[in-house]
Each structure stands twice: as structure tokens, then as C-alpha cells.
Coordinates of C-alpha atoms and ligand atoms in Angstrom, one line a residue:
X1 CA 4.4 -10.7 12.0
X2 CA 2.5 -11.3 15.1
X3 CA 2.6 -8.5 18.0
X4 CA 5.1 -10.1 20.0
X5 CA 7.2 -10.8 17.2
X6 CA 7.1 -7.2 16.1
X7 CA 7.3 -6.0 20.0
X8 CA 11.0 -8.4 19.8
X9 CA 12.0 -7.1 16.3
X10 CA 12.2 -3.3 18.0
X11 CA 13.7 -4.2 20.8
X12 CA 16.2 -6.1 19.0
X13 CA 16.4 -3.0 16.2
X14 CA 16.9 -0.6 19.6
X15 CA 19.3 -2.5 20.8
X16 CA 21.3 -2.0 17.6
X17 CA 20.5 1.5 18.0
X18 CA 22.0 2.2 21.0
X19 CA 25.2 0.4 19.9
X20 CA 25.6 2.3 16.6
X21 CA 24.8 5.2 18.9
X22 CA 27.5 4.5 21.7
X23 CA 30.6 3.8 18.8
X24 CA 29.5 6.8 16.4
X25 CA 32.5 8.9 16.0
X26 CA 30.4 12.8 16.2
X27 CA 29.6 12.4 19.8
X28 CA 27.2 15.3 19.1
X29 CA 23.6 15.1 20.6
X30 CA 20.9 14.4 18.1
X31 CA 18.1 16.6 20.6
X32 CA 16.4 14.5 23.7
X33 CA 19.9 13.3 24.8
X34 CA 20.3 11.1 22.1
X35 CA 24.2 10.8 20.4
X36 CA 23.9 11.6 16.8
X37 CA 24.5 8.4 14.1
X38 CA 27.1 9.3 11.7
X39 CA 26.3 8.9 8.0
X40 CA 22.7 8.8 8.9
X41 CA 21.6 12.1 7.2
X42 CA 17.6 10.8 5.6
X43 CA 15.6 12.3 3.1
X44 CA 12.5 11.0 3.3
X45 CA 9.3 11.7 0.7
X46 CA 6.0 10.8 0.8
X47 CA 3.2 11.0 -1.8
X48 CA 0.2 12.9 0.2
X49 CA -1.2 13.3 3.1
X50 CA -4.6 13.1 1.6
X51 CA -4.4 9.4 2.9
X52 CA -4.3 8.8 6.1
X53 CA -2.1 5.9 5.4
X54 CA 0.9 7.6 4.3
X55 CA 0.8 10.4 7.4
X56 CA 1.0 7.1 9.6
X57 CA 4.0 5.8 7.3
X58 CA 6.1 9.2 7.5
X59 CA 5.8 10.0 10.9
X60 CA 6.7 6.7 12.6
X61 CA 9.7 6.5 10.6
X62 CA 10.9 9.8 11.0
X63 CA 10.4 9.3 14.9
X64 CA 12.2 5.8 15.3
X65 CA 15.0 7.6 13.0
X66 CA 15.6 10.3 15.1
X67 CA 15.2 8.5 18.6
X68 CA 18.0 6.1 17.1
X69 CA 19.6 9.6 16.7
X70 CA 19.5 10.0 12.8
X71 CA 18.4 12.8 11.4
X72 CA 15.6 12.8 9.2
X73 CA 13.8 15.1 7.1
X74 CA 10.1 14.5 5.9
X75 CA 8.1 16.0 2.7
X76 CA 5.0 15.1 1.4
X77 CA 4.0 15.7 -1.8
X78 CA 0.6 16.7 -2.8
X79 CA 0.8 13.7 -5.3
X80 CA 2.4 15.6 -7.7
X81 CA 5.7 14.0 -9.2
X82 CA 7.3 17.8 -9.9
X83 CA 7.4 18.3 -6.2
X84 CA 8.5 15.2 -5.5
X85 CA 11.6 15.7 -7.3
X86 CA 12.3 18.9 -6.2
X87 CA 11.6 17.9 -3.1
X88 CA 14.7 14.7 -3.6
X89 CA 17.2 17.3 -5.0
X90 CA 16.7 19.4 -1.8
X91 CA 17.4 16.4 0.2
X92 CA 20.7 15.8 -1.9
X93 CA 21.6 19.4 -2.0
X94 CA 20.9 19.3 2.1
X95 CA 23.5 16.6 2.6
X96 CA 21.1 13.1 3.0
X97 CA 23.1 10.4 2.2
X98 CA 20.0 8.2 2.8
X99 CA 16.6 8.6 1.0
X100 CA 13.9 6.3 1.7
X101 CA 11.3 7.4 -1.2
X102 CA 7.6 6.3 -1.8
X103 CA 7.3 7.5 -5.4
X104 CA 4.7 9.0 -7.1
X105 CA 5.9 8.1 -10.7
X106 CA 7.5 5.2 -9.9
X107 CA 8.8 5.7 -13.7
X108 CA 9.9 9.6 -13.4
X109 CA 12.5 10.1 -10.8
X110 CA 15.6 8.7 -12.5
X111 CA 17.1 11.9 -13.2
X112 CA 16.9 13.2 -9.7
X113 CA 18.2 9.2 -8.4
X114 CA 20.8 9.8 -10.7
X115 CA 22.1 12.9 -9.0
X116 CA 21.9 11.2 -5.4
X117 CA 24.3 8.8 -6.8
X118 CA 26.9 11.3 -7.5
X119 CA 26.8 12.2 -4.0
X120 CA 26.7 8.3 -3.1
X121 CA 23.3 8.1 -1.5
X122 CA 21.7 5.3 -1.0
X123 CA 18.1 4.9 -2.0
X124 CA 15.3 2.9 -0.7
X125 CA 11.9 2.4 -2.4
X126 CA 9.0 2.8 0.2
X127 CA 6.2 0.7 -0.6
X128 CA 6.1 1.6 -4.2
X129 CA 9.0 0.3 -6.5
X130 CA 10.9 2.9 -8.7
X131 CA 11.5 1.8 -11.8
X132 CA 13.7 2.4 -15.3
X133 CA 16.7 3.4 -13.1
X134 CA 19.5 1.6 -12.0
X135 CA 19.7 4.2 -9.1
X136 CA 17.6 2.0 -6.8
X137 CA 19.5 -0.1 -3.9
X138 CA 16.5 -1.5 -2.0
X139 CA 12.5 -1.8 -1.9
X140 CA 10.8 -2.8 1.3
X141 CA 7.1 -3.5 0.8
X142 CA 4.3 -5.9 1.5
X143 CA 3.6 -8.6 -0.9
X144 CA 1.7 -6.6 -3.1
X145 CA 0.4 -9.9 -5.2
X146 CA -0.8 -11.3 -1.7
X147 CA -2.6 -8.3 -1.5
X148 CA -4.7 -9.1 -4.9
X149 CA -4.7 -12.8 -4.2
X150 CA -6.4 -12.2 -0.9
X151 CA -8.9 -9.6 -2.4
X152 CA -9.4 -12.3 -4.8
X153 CA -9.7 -15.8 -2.8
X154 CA -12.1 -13.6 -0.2
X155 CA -14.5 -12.8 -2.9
X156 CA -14.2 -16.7 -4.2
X157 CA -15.0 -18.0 -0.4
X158 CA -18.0 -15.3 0.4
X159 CA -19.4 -16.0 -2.9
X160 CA -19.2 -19.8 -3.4
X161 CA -17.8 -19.7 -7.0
X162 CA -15.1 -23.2 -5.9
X163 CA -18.7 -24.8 -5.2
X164 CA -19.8 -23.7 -8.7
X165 CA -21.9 -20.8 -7.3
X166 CA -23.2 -18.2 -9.9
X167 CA -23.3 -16.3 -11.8
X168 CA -22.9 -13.4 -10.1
X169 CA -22.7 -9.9 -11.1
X170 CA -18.5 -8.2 -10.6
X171 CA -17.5 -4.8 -11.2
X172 CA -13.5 -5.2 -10.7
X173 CA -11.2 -1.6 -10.8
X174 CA -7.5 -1.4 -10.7
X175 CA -5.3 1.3 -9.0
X176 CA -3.5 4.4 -10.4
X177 CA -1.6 3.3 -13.7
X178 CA 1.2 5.0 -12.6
X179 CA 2.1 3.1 -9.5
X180 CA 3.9 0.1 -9.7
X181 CA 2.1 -1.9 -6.9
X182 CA -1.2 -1.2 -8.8
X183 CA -0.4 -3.7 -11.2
X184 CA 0.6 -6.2 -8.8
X185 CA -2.5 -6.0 -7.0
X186 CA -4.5 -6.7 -10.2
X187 CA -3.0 -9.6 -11.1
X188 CA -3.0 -11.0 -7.9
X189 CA -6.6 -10.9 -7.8
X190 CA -7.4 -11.6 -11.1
X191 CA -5.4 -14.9 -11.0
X192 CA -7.6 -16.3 -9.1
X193 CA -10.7 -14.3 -10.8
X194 CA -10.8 -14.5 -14.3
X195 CA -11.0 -18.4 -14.5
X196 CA -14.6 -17.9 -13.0
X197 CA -15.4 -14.7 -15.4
X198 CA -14.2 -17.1 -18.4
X199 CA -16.3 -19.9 -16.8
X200 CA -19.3 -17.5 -16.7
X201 CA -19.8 -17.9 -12.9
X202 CA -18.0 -14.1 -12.9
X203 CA -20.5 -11.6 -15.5
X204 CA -19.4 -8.3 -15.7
X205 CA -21.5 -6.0 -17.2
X206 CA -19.8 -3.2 -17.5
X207 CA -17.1 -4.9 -20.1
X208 CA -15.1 -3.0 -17.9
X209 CA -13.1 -6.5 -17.9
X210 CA -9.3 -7.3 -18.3
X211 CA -8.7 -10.0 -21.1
X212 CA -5.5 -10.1 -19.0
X213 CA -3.3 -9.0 -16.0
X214 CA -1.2 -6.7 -18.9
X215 CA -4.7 -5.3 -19.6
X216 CA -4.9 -3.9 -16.0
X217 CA -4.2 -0.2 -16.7
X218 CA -7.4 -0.2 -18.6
X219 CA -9.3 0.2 -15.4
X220 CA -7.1 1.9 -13.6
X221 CA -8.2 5.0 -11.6
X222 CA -5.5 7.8 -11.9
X223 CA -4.3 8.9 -8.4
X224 CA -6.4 6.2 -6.6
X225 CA -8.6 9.1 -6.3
X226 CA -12.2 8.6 -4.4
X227 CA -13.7 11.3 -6.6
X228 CA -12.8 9.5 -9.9
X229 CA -13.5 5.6 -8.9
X230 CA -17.0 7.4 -7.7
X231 CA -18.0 8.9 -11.1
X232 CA -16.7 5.5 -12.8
X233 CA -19.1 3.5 -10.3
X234 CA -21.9 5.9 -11.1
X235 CA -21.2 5.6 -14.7
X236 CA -21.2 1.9 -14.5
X237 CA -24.6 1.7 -12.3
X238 CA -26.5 4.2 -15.0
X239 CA -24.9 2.3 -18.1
X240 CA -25.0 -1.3 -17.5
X241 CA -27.8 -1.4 -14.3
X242 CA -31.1 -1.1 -16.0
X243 CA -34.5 -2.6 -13.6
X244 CA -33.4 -5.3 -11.8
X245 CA -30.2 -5.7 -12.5
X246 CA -27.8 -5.3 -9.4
X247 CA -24.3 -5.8 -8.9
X248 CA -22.9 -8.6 -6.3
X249 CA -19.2 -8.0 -5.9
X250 CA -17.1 -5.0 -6.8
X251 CA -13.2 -5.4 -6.8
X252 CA -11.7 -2.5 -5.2
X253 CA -7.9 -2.7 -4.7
X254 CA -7.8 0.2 -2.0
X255 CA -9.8 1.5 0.3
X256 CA -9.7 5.1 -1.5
X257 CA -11.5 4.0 -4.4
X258 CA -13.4 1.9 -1.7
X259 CA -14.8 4.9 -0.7
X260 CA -16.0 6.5 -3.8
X261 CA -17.7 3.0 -5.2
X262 CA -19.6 2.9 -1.7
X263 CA -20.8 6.6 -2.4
X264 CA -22.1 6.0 -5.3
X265 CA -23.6 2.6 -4.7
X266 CA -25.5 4.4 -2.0
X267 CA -26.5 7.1 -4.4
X268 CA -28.4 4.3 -6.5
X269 CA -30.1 3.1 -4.1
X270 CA -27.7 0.3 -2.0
X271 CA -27.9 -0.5 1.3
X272 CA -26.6 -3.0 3.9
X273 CA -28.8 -6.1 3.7
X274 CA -29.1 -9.0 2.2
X275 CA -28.6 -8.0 -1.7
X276 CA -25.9 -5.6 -0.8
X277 CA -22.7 -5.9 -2.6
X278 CA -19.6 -7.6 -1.2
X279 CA -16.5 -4.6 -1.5
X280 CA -12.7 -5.8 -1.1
X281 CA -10.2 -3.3 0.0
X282 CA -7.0 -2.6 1.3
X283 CA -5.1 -0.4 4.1
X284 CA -7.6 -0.4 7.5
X285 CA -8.1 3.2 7.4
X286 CA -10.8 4.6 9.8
X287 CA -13.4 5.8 7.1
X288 CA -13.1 1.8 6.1
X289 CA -13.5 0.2 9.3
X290 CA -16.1 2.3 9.9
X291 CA -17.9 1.4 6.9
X292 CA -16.7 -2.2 7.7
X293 CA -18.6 -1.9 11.0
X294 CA -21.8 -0.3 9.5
X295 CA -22.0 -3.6 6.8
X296 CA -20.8 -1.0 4.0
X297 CA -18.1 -2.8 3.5
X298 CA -16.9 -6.3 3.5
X299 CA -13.4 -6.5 4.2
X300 CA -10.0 -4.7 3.7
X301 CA -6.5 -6.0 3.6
X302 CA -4.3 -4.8 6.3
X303 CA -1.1 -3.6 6.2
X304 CA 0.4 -3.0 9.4
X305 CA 2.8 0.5 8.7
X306 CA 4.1 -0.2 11.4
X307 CA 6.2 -3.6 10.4
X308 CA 6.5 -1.5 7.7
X309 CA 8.3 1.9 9.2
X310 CA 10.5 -1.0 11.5
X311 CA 11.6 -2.8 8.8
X312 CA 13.2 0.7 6.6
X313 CA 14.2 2.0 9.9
X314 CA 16.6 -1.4 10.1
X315 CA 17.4 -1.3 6.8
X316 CA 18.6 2.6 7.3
X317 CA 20.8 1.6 10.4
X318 CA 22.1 -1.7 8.4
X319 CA 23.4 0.9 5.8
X320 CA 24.7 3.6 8.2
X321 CA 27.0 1.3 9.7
X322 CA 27.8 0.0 6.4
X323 CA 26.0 -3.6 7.5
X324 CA 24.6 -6.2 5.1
X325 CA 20.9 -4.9 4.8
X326 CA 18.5 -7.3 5.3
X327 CA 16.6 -8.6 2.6
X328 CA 13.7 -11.8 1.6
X329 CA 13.3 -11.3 -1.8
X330 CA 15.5 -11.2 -4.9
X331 CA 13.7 -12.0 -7.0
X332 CA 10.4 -10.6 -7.7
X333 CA 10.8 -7.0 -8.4
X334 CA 12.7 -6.4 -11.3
X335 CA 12.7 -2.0 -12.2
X336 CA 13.0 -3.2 -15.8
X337 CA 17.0 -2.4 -14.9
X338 CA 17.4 -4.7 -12.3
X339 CA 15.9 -6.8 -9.9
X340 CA 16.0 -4.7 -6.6
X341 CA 16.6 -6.6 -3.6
X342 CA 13.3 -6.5 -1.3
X343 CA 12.0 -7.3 2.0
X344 CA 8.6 -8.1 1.4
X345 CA 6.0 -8.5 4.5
X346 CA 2.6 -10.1 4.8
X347 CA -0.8 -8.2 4.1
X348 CA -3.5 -10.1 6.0
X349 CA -7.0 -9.3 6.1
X350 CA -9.5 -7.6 8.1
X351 CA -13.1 -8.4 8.6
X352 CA -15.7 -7.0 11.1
X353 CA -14.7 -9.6 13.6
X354 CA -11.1 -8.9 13.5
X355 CA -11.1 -5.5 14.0
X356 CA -11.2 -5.2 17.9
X357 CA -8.1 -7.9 17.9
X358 CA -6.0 -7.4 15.2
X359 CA -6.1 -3.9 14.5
X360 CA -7.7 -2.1 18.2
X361 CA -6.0 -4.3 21.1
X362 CA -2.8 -4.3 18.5
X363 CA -2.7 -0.3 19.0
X364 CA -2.8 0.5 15.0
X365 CA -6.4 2.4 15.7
X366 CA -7.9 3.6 18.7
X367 CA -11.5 2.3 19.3
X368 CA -12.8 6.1 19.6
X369 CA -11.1 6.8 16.3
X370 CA -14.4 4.7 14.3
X371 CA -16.7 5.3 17.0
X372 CA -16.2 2.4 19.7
Ligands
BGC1 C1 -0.2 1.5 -1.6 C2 -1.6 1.3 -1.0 C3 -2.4 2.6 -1.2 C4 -2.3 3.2 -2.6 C5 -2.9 4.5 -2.6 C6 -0.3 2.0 -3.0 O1 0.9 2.1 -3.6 O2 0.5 0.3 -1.5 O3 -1.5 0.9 0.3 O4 -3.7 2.3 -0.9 O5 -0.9 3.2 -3.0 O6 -2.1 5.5 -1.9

């Protein structure tokens, strides 16, 4: 959504705001003057604040919830699913008749869904899509295929393969096998990929190569965790990378593991110029664009919390005043229970030139933030 678009889309969700706000029966201030919403009570839950994304993510929802005059409580949790849960139940056992939840597990927290339920919450799945549970009403997310298929089609366009460029040397990685977008950002990629690894104009040396898109969790990196793509990447480079041989393209579906393969190409040896690697990614955090800026590199794919955060908050005050909530999807995401009802947004991506425009002059980073 373009600026103005999203500037329009608040104004319009205020608006709704103040009118929940002016007919809610409590009359009770929420704090700053604003009139409490009835039946807007949130639990929210958040995997870490080890990435920067996520911090963004919490705290601009929990803001435009409780200027709209909901109240909103906010947990993060050290990526570890046992808090996470206990972390829901307190929500329940608090009174939240709302939680908005970015899981962990996607798989593990049907038990503690099952227990909202009893108390009539309803539950919406942040980014990541909870799964095996009936328990889940909506998912609001960006297109996590477009994600993959952009990773993908960049690395087809910088590289040539369409004009039969090759062959070229690809290290791909996936994301954490336990999170459901992981696999959706694999096969988004590797659609438009593996024809050119089967064609030969795609070598990967490694083997570290998906026969399939169900083969993704093969290479996936548990906890999208910089520390553990790193020592994969160094394993690779001392394995596979004997004299001469260098590497041309590595896949990375985040910029966490982003991170860790640009550590350890720089341990072997890499730097900017002319040979150096091209290095997908995804989010726009500042340790990115900085490396975006210094050629380290080549791209990541944005995703604008923001829309994001706007798009939950609407979908929180469509359900406390027992609206129809908004959705664009219905049928994509299936929990392996049911198909959850989604609004998906667009991921678009970010190259060095981009970066003052789309995501400096847009306000998502602050020019000082990666050294401007
Ligand atoms: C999110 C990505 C993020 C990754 C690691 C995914 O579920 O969609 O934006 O990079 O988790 O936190």
C-alpha cells in the first residue's frame, strides 16, 4: 500500500475508533482522556525481541490499541514456545477476550487456543499461521509466497539465468522448520529456482539442494538464528569451496540468517567487488540496510509492520463491535483444520536505491539509524 493509501486507511480506522469509542457502554477512561472500548480486553504475544522486527510489530499495535482506548497487554517470548503459552493462559486467566498471537510453534499452542475458546476469545494469527487447531479465527500476514517468489525472480534478473546465463554457483537456506511462513518462503523461491538448478544454469555444491518445496525443512535453520546459518555457511565454504571455487548467489529467506552467511563469507575471504556474492533477504532491518549500503548485501524484501500493525488493529475493532472483519484471502492458508480466513498484504523489495524513498522519507527508519 502506498503512503497515502496507508496515511487514508488510519484515518479511516481512527475514525472508526472514535465512533466505537463515543457509543461504548463503560464510559470509563482508558488513560490520556480516551473512553475505554468495551469487549476490547487484548492479549498480545510476540516471539523475541532479539529481532528488531518483532519489537516494531508489538509496540505499534499495542499503541494504536490503546489510543483507540482498548487495552492491550504485550509479552514477548524469548522464542521459547513454554513461555509462550504460559504467557496466553495468563492473558485468558487476565480476562483478554482478544488475542492477537505470532507463534513460535505454530503447531504447539492448541491446548492453550483451546482454553481461550471456553472463555470465547477470539484469536488472530500475527504473521505466522497456527496450525492443527480449529481454535484459530483469523491470520493477517504478508504474502509469504511473494516473499520467496521475489527473492527468487531478483536472483533470476541480477544473474541473467531467463537469457541462459550460467552456470553459476547457489547456496539456498530455508527458515526455522517450525514456522509456518518458512515453508512458504521456500517454495516461493524455489518455483521459480529449481527449473534453472535442474537445467544446470543453478550448481549447488553444497547438495545442500531441495529435490522439492516438501523437502524445504532439510535446510532449514532452527530459530532463524544468525549464529547457526553462520556455522552452516562456514561449513559449506570449508566443505564444498576448495581453490577457486567461489559461490555467486546465496538464498537467504531473512535477513537474520542474512547476517550470519555475510559473517562468514567475510571470514573466507569475501568482499564487495566485482566477484562478491548476490544475498536475498527479507524484513529492512538496520543491520541489513546497512550492509545493503556497504555492497554486503544485495537486496531485502520489505515488509512494512506498519500496514501490518493497522491492518490487526482494524481487525481487533471489526470484532469488538462485533463487525464483519475484514478479510482477502480464503483460501490459501489452510491449519490442516481449516482454511483460516486471511488478509494478506504485499512484500515489495528493497535495493540500495530504494532505501532513502521507500523506507527513509516513508518514516519506517530514520537515516541516522544506518548511518546517513
Ligand atoms: C517472519 C519474518 C522473520 C522471521 C524470523 C517469520 O515468520 O515472517 O519476517 O524474518 O519470522 O523472525
Amino acid at each position: 500500500m502506498s503512503l497515502t493509501k496507508r496515511i487514508i486507511a488510519v484515518a479511516a480506522t481512527g475514525a472508526v475508533a472514535l465512533s466505537l469509542a463515543a457509543c461504548s457502554g463503560t464510559g470509563a477512561p482508558a488513560g490520556d482522556g480516551v473512553e475505554a472500548i468495551a469487549d476490547c480486553n487484548v492479549g498480545i504475544t510476540m516471539p523475541t525481541r532479539a529481532l528488531e522486527r518483532w519489537i516494531n510489530d508489538g509496540e505499534q499495535l499495542k499503541t494504536l490499541l490503546e489510543k483507540a482506548g482498548c487495552t492491550a497487554d504485550l509479552q514477548y517470548a524469548d522464542n521459547k514456545t513454554d513461555q509462550q503459552i504460559s504467557q496466553i493462559q495468563n492473558q485468558i486467566a487476565g480476562g483478554a477476550n482478544i488475542l492477537v498471537v505470532a507463534a513460535i510453534d505454530g503447531l504447539l499452542l492448541g491446548p492453550a487456543l483451546e482454553e481461550a475458546k471456553t472463555q470465547d476469545a477470539t484469536v488472530i494469527a500475527y504473521d505466522r499461521l497456527i496450525v492443527g487447531t480449529e481454535n484459530v479465527d483469523y491470520y493477517a500476514t504478508f504474502d509469504n509466497y511473494e516473499v520467496g517468489t521475489l527473492q527468487g525472480e531478483y536472483i533470476v534478473d541480477q544473474l541473467g539465468l531467463a537469457d541462459g546465463a550460467g552456470p553459476f554457483n547457489l547456496e539456498p537456506f530455508a527458515g526455522s522448520p517450525d514456522d509456518n511462513n518458512a515453508k512458504f518462503f521456500f517454495s516461493g523461491a524455489w518455483d521459480v529456482l529449481l527449473p534453472y538448478v535442474e537445467n544446470g544454469q543453478l550448481v549447488v555444491p553444497s547438495g545442500r539442494s531441495p529435490e522439492s518445496n516438501a523437502d524445504w525443512a532439510s535446510i532449514g535453520i532452527q530459530g532463524w538464528a544468525s549464529t547457526l546459518s553462520q556455522a552452516e555457511m562456514d561449513n559449506r565454504l570449508s566443505s564444498f569451496y576448495s581453490g577457486s571455487e567461489k559461490v555467486d548467489v546465496v538464498l537467504s529467506p531473512n535477513d537474520s540468517l542474512a547476517i550470519g552467511i555475510l559473517a562468514s563469507l567475510k571470514s573466507a575471504g569475501y568482499a564487495p567487488g566485482e566477484d562478491y556474492p548476490i544475498i536475498s533477504g527479507q524484513d529492512a532491518d538496520k543491520a541489513n540496510i546497512k550492509a545493503i549500503l556497504k555492497d554486503e548485501q544485495s537486496m531485502s524484501v520489505w515488509k512494512d509492520t506498519r500496514t501490518l500493525g493497522e491492518q490487526v488493529y482494524n481487525m481487533v475493532l471489526q470484532i469488538a463491535a462485533d463487525e464483519e472483519v475484514t478479510v482477502n484471502d480464503t483460501e490459501t492458508y489452510d491449519n490442516g483444520k481449516k482454511i483460516v480466513p486471511s488478509f494478506l498484504l504485499d512484500p515489495e523489495v528493497v535495493v540500495k536505491e530504494d532505501i532513502q524513498v521507500k523506507l527513509i522519507d516513508s518514516g519506517f527508519i530514520k537515516a541516522s539509524d544506518v548511518g546517513l
